[in-house]
mmCIF file with all atom_site columns, C-alpha atoms in Angstrom:
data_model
loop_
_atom_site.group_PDB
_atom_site.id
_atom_site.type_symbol
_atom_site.label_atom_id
_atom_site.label_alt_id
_atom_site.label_comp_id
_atom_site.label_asym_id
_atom_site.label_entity_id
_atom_site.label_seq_id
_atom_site.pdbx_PDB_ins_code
_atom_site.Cartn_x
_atom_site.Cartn_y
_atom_site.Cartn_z
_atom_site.occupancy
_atom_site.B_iso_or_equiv
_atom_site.pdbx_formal_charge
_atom_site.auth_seq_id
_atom_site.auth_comp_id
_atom_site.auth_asym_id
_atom_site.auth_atom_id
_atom_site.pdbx_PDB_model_num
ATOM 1   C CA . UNK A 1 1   ? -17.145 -27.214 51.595  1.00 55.00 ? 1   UNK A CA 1
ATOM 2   C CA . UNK A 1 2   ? -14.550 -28.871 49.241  1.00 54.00 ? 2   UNK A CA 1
ATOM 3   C CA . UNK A 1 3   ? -15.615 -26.930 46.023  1.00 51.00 ? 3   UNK A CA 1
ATOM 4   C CA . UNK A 1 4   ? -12.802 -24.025 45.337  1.00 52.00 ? 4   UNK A CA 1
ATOM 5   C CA . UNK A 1 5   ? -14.029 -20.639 45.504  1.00 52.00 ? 5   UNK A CA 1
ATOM 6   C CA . UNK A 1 6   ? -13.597 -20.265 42.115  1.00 49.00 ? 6   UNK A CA 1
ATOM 7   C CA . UNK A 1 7   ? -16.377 -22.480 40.897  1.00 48.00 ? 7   UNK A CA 1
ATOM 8   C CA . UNK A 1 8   ? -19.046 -21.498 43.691  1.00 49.00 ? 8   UNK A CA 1
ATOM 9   C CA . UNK A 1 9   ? -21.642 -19.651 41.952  1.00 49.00 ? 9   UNK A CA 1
ATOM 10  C CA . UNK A 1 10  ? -20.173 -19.421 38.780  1.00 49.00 ? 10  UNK A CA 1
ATOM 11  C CA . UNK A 1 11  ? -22.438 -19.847 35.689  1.00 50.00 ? 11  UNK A CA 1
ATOM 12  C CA . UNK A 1 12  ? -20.781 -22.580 33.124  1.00 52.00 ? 12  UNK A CA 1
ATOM 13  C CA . UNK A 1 13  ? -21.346 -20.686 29.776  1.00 51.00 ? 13  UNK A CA 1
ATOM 14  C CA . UNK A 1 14  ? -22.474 -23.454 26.952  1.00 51.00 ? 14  UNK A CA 1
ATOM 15  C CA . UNK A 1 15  ? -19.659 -24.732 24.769  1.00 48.00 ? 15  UNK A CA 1
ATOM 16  C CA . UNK A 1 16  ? -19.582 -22.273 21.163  1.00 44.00 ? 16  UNK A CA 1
ATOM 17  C CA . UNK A 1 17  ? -21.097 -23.792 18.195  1.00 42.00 ? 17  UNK A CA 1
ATOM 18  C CA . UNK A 1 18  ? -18.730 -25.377 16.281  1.00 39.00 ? 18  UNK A CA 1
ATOM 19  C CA . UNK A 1 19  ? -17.099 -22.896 13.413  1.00 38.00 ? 19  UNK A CA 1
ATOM 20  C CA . UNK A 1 20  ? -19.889 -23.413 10.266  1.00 34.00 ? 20  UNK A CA 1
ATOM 21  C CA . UNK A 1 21  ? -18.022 -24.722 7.058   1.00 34.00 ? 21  UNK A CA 1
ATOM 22  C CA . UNK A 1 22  ? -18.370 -22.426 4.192   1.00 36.00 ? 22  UNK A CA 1
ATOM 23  C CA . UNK A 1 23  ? -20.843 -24.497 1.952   1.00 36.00 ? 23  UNK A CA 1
ATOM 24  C CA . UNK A 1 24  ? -19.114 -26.048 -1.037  1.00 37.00 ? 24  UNK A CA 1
ATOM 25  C CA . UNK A 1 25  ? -21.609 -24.946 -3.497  1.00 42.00 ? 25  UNK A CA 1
ATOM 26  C CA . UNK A 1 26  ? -20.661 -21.089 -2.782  1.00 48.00 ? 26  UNK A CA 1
ATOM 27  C CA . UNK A 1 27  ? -21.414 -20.532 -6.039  1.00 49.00 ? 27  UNK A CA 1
ATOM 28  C CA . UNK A 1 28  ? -24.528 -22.267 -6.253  1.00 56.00 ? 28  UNK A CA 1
ATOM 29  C CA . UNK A 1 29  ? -25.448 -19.684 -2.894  1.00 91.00 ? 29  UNK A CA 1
ATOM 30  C CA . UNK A 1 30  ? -24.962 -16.891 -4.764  1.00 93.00 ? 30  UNK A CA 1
ATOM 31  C CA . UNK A 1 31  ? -27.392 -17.906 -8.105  1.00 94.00 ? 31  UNK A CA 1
ATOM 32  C CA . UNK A 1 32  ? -29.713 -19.165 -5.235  1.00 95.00 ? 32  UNK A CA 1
ATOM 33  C CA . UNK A 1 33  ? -29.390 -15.849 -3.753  1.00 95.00 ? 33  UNK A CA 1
ATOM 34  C CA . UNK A 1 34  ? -29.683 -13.872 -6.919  1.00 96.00 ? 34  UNK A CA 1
ATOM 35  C CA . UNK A 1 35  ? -32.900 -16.160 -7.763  1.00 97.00 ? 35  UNK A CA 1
ATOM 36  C CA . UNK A 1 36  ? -34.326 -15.500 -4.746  1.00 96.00 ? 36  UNK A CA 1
ATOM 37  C CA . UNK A 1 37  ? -34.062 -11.670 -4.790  1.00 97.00 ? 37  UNK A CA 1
ATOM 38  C CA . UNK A 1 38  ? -35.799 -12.079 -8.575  1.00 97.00 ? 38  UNK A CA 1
ATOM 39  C CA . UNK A 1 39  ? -38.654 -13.556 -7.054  1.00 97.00 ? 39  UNK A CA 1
ATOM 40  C CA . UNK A 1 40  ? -39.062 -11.332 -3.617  1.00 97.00 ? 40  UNK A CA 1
ATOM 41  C CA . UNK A 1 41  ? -38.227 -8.171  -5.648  1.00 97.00 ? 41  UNK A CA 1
ATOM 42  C CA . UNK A 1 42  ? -38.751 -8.483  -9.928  1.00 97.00 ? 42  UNK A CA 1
ATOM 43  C CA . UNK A 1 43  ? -38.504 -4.915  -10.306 1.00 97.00 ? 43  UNK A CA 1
ATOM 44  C CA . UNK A 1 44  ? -35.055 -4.627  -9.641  1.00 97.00 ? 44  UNK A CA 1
ATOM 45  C CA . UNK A 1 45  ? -34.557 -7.163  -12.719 1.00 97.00 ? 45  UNK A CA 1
ATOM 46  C CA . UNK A 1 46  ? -33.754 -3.771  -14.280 1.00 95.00 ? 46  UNK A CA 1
ATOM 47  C CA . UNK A 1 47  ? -30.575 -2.626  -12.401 1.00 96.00 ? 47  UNK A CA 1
ATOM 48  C CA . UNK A 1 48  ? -28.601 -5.497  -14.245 1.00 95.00 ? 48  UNK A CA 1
ATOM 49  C CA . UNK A 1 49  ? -27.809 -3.463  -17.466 1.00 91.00 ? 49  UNK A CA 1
ATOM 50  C CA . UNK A 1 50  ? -26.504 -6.603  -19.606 1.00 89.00 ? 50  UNK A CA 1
ATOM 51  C CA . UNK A 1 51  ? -26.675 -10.303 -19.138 1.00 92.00 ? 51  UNK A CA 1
ATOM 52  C CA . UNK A 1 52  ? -24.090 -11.068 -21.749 1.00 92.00 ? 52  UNK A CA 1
ATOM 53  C CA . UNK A 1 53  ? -21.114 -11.615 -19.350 1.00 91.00 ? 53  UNK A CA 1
ATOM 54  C CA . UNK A 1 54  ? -23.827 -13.494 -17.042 1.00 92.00 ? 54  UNK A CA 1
ATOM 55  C CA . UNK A 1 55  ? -24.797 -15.729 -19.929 1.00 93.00 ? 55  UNK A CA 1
ATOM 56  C CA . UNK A 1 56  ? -21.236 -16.801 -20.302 1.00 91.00 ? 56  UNK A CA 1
ATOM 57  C CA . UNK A 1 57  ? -21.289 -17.980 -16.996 1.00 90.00 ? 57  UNK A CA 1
ATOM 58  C CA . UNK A 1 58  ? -21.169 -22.126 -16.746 1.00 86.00 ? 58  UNK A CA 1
ATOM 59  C CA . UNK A 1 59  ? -22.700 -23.120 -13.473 1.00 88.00 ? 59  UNK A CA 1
ATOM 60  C CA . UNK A 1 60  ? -26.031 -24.815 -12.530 1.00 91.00 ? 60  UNK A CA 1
ATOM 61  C CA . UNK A 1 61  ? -28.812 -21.831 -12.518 1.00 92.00 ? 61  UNK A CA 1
ATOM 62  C CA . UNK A 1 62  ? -27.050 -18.867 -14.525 1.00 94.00 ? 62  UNK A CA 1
ATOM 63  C CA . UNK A 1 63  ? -29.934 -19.680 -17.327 1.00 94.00 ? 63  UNK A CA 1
ATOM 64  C CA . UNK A 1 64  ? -32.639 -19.627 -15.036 1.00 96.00 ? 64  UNK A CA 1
ATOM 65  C CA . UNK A 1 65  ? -30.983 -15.609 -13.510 1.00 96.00 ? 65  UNK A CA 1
ATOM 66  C CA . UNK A 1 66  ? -30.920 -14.684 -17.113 1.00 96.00 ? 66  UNK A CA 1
ATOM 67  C CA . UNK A 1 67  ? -34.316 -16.170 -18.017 1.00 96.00 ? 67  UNK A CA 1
ATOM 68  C CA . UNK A 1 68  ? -35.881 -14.146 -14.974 1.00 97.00 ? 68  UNK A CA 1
ATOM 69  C CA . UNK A 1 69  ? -34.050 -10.620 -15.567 1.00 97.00 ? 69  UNK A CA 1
ATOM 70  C CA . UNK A 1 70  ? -34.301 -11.056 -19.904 1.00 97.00 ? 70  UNK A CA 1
ATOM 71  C CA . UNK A 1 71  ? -38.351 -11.546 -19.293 1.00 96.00 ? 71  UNK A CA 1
ATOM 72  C CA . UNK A 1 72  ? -38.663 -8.741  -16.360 1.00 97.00 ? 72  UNK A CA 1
ATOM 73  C CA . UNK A 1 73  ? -36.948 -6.132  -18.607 1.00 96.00 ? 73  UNK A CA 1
ATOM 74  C CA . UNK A 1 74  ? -39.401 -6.963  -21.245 1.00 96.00 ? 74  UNK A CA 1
ATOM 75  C CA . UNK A 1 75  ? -42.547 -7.629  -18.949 1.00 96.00 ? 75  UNK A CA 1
ATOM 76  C CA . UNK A 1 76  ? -42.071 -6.367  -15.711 1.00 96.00 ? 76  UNK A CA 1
ATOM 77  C CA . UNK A 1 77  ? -43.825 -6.518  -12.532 1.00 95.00 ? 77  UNK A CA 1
ATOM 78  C CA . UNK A 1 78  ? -44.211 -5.619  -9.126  1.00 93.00 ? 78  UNK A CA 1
ATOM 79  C CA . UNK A 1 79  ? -45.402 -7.887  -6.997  1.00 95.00 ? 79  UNK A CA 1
ATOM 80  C CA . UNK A 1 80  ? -43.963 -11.680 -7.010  1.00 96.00 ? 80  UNK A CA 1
ATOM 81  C CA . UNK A 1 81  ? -47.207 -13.317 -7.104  1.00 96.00 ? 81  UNK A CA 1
ATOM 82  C CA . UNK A 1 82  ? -47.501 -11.994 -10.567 1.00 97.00 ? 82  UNK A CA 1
ATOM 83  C CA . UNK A 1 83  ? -44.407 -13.205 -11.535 1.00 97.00 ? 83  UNK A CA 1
ATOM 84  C CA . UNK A 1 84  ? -45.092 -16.769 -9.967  1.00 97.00 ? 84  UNK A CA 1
ATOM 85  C CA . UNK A 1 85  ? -47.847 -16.646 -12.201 1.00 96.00 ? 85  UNK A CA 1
ATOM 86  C CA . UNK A 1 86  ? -46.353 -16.378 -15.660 1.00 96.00 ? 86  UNK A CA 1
ATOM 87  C CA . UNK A 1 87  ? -44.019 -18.967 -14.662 1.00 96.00 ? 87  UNK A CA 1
ATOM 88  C CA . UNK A 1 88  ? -47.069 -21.123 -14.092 1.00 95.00 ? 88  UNK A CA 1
ATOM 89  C CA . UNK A 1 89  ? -46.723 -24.560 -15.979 1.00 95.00 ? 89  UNK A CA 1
ATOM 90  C CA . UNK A 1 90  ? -42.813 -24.206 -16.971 1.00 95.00 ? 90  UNK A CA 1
ATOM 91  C CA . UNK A 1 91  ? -40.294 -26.894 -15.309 1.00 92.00 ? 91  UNK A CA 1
ATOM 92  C CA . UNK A 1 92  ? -38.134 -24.233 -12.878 1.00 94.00 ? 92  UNK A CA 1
ATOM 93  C CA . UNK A 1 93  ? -41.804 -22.858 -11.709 1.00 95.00 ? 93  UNK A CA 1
ATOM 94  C CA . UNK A 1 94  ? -41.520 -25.200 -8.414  1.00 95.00 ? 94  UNK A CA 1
ATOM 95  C CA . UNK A 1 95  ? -37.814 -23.915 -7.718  1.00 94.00 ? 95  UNK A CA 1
ATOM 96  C CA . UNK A 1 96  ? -39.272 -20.306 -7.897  1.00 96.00 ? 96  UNK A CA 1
ATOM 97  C CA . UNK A 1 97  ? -42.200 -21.126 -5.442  1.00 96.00 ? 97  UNK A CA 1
ATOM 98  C CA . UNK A 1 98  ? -40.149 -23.008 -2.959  1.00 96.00 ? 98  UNK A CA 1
ATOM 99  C CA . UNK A 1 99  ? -37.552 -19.560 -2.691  1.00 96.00 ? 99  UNK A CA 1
ATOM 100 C CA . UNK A 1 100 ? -40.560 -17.712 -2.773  1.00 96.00 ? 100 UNK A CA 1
ATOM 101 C CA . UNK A 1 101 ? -41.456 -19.757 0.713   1.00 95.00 ? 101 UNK A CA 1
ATOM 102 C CA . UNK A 1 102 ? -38.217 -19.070 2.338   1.00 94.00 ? 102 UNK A CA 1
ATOM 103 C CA . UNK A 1 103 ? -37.884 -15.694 4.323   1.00 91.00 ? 103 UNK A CA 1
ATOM 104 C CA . UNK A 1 104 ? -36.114 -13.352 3.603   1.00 90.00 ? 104 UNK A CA 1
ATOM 105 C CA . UNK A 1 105 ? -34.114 -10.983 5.384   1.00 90.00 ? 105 UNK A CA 1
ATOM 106 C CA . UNK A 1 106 ? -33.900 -7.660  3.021   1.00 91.00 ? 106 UNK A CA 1
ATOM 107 C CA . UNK A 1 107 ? -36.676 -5.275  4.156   1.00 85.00 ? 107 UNK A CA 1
ATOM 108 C CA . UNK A 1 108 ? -36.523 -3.220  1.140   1.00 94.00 ? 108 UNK A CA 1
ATOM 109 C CA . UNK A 1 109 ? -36.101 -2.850  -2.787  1.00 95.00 ? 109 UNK A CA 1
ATOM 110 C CA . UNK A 1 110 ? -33.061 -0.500  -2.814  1.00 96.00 ? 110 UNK A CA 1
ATOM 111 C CA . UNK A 1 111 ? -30.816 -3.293  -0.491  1.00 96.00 ? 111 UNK A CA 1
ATOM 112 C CA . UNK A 1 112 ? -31.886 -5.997  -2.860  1.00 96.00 ? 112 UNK A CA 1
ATOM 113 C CA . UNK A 1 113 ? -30.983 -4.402  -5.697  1.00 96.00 ? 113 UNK A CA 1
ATOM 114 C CA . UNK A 1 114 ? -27.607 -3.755  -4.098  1.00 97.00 ? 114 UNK A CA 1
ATOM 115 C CA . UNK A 1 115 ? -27.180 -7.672  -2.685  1.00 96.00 ? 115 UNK A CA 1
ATOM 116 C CA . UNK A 1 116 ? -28.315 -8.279  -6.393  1.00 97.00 ? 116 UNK A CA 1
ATOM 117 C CA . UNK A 1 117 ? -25.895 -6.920  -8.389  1.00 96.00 ? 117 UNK A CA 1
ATOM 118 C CA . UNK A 1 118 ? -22.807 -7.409  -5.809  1.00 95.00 ? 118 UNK A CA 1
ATOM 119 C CA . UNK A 1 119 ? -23.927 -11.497 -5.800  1.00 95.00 ? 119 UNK A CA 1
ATOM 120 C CA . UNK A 1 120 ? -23.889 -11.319 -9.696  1.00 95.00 ? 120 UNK A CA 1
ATOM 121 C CA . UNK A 1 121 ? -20.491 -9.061  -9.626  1.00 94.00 ? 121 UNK A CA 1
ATOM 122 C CA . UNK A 1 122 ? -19.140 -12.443 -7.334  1.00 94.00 ? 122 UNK A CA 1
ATOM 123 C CA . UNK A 1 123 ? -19.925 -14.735 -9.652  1.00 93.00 ? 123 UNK A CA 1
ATOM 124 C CA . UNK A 1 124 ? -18.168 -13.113 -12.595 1.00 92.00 ? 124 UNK A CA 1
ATOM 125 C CA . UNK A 1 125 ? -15.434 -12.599 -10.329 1.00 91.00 ? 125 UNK A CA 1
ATOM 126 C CA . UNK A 1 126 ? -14.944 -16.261 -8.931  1.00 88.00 ? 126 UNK A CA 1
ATOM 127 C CA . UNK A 1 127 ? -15.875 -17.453 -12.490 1.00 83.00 ? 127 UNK A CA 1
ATOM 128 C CA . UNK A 1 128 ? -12.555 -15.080 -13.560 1.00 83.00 ? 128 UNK A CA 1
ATOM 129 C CA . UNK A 1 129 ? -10.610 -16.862 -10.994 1.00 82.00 ? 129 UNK A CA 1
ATOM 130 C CA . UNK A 1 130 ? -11.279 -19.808 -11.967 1.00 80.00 ? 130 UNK A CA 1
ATOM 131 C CA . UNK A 1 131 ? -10.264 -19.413 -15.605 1.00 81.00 ? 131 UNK A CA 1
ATOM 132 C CA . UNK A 1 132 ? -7.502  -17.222 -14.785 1.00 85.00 ? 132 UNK A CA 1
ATOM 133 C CA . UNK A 1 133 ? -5.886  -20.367 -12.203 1.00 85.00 ? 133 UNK A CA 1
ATOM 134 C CA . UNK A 1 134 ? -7.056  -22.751 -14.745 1.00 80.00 ? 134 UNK A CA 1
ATOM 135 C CA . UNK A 1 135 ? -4.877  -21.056 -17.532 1.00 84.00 ? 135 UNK A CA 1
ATOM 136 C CA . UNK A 1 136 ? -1.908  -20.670 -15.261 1.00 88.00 ? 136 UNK A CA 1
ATOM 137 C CA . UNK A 1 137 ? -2.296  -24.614 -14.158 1.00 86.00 ? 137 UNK A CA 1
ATOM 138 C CA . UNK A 1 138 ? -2.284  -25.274 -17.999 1.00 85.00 ? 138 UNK A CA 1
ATOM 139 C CA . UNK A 1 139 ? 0.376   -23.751 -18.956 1.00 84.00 ? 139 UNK A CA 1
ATOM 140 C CA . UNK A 1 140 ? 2.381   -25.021 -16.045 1.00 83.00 ? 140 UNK A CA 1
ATOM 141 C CA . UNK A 1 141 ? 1.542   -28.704 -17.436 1.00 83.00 ? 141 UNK A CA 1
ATOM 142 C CA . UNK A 1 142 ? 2.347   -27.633 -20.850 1.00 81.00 ? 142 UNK A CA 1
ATOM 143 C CA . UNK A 1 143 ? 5.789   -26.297 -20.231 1.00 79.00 ? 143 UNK A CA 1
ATOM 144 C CA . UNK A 1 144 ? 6.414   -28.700 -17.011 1.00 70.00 ? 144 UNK A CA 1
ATOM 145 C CA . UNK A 1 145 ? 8.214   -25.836 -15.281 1.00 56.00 ? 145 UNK A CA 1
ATOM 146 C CA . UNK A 1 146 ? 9.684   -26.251 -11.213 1.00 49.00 ? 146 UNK A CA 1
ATOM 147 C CA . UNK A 1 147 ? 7.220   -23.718 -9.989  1.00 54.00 ? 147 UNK A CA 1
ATOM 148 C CA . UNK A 1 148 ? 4.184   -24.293 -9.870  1.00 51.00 ? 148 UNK A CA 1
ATOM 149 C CA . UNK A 1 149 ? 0.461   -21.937 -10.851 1.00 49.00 ? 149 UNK A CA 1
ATOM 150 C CA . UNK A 1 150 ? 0.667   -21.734 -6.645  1.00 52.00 ? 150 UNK A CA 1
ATOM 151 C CA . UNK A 1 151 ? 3.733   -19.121 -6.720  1.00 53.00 ? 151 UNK A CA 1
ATOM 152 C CA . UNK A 1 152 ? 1.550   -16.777 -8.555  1.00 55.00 ? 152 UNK A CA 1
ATOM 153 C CA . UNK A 1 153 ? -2.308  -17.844 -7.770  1.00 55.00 ? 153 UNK A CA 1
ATOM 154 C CA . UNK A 1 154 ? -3.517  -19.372 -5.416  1.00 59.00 ? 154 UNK A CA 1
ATOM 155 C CA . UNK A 1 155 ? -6.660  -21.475 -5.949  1.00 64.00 ? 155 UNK A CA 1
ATOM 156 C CA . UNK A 1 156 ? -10.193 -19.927 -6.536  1.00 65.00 ? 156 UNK A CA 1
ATOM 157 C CA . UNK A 1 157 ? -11.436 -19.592 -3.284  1.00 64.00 ? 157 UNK A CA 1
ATOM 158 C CA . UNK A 1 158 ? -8.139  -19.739 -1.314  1.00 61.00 ? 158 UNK A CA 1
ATOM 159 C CA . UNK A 1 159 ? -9.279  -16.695 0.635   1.00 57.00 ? 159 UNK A CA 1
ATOM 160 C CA . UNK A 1 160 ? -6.192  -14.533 -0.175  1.00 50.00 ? 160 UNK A CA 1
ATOM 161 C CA . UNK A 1 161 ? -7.239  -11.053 -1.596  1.00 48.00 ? 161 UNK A CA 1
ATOM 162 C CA . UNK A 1 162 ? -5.603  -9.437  -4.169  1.00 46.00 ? 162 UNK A CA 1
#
């Protein structure tokens, strides 16, 4: 028959997806995240005790996470249509509709709470990091040593745990 044994009948499986790139804006995933949760579940605004170390925070949406949890601890609600609502007319309202769209895949309050607070705990973590490799890279300009921050950090998102 001329075809080797070995290939009659056999199914070719489909070539893998290629390996997904983690998204550069990790950061930006996790306040999108965080938003998100807000909007699908504003009660559990009140599991984040203190938004001081939050507020500290310099990245692209922190203000808007504070904004949400500051106002649900002083008004809060249950559904996120009334929340939607008392955003009506301010400039981030559209951002909070368009997450509002998007599925998503936490069934109940008690898991978003928990994806909550460990996507805020990841921020302040990364944000340490940073400053942290930041210093060290500083100081290894300032006093020009032969080693460099590398031999005792490696960069912020390096994926080497501690």
């Amino acid at each position: 028959t001329g075809v080797p044994a070995s290939s009659r009948g056999a199914e070719r499986k489909p070539a893998p997806p290629p390996a997904r790139k983690p998204a550069a804006g990790g950061r930006r995933n996790l306040v999108r995240q965080a938003v998100q949760l807000l909007v699908h579940y504003p009660r559990i605004a009140d599991k984040v005790r203190d938004t001081t170390a939050l507020a500290s925070l310099d990245r692209p949406g922190i203000s808007l996470i504070v904004q949400l949890v500051e106002e649900l601890h002083d008004q809060p609600c249950d559904k996120m249509a009334v929340l939607l609502e008392r955003w009506r007319g301010r400039p981030d309202v559209e951002h909070l509709e368009k997450l509002a769209r998007m599925e998503l895949l936490i069934a109940d309050e008690a898991a978003a709470a928990q994806e909550l607070l460990g996507a805020l705990e990841r921020l302040l973590k990364e944000e340490e990091s940073q400053r942290r490799y930041d210093e060290l890279v500083s100081r290894h300009k300032q006093e020009g040593s032969a080693s460099g921050p590398e031999a005792e950090i490696d960069p912020p998102g390096a994926g080497r745990s501690t």
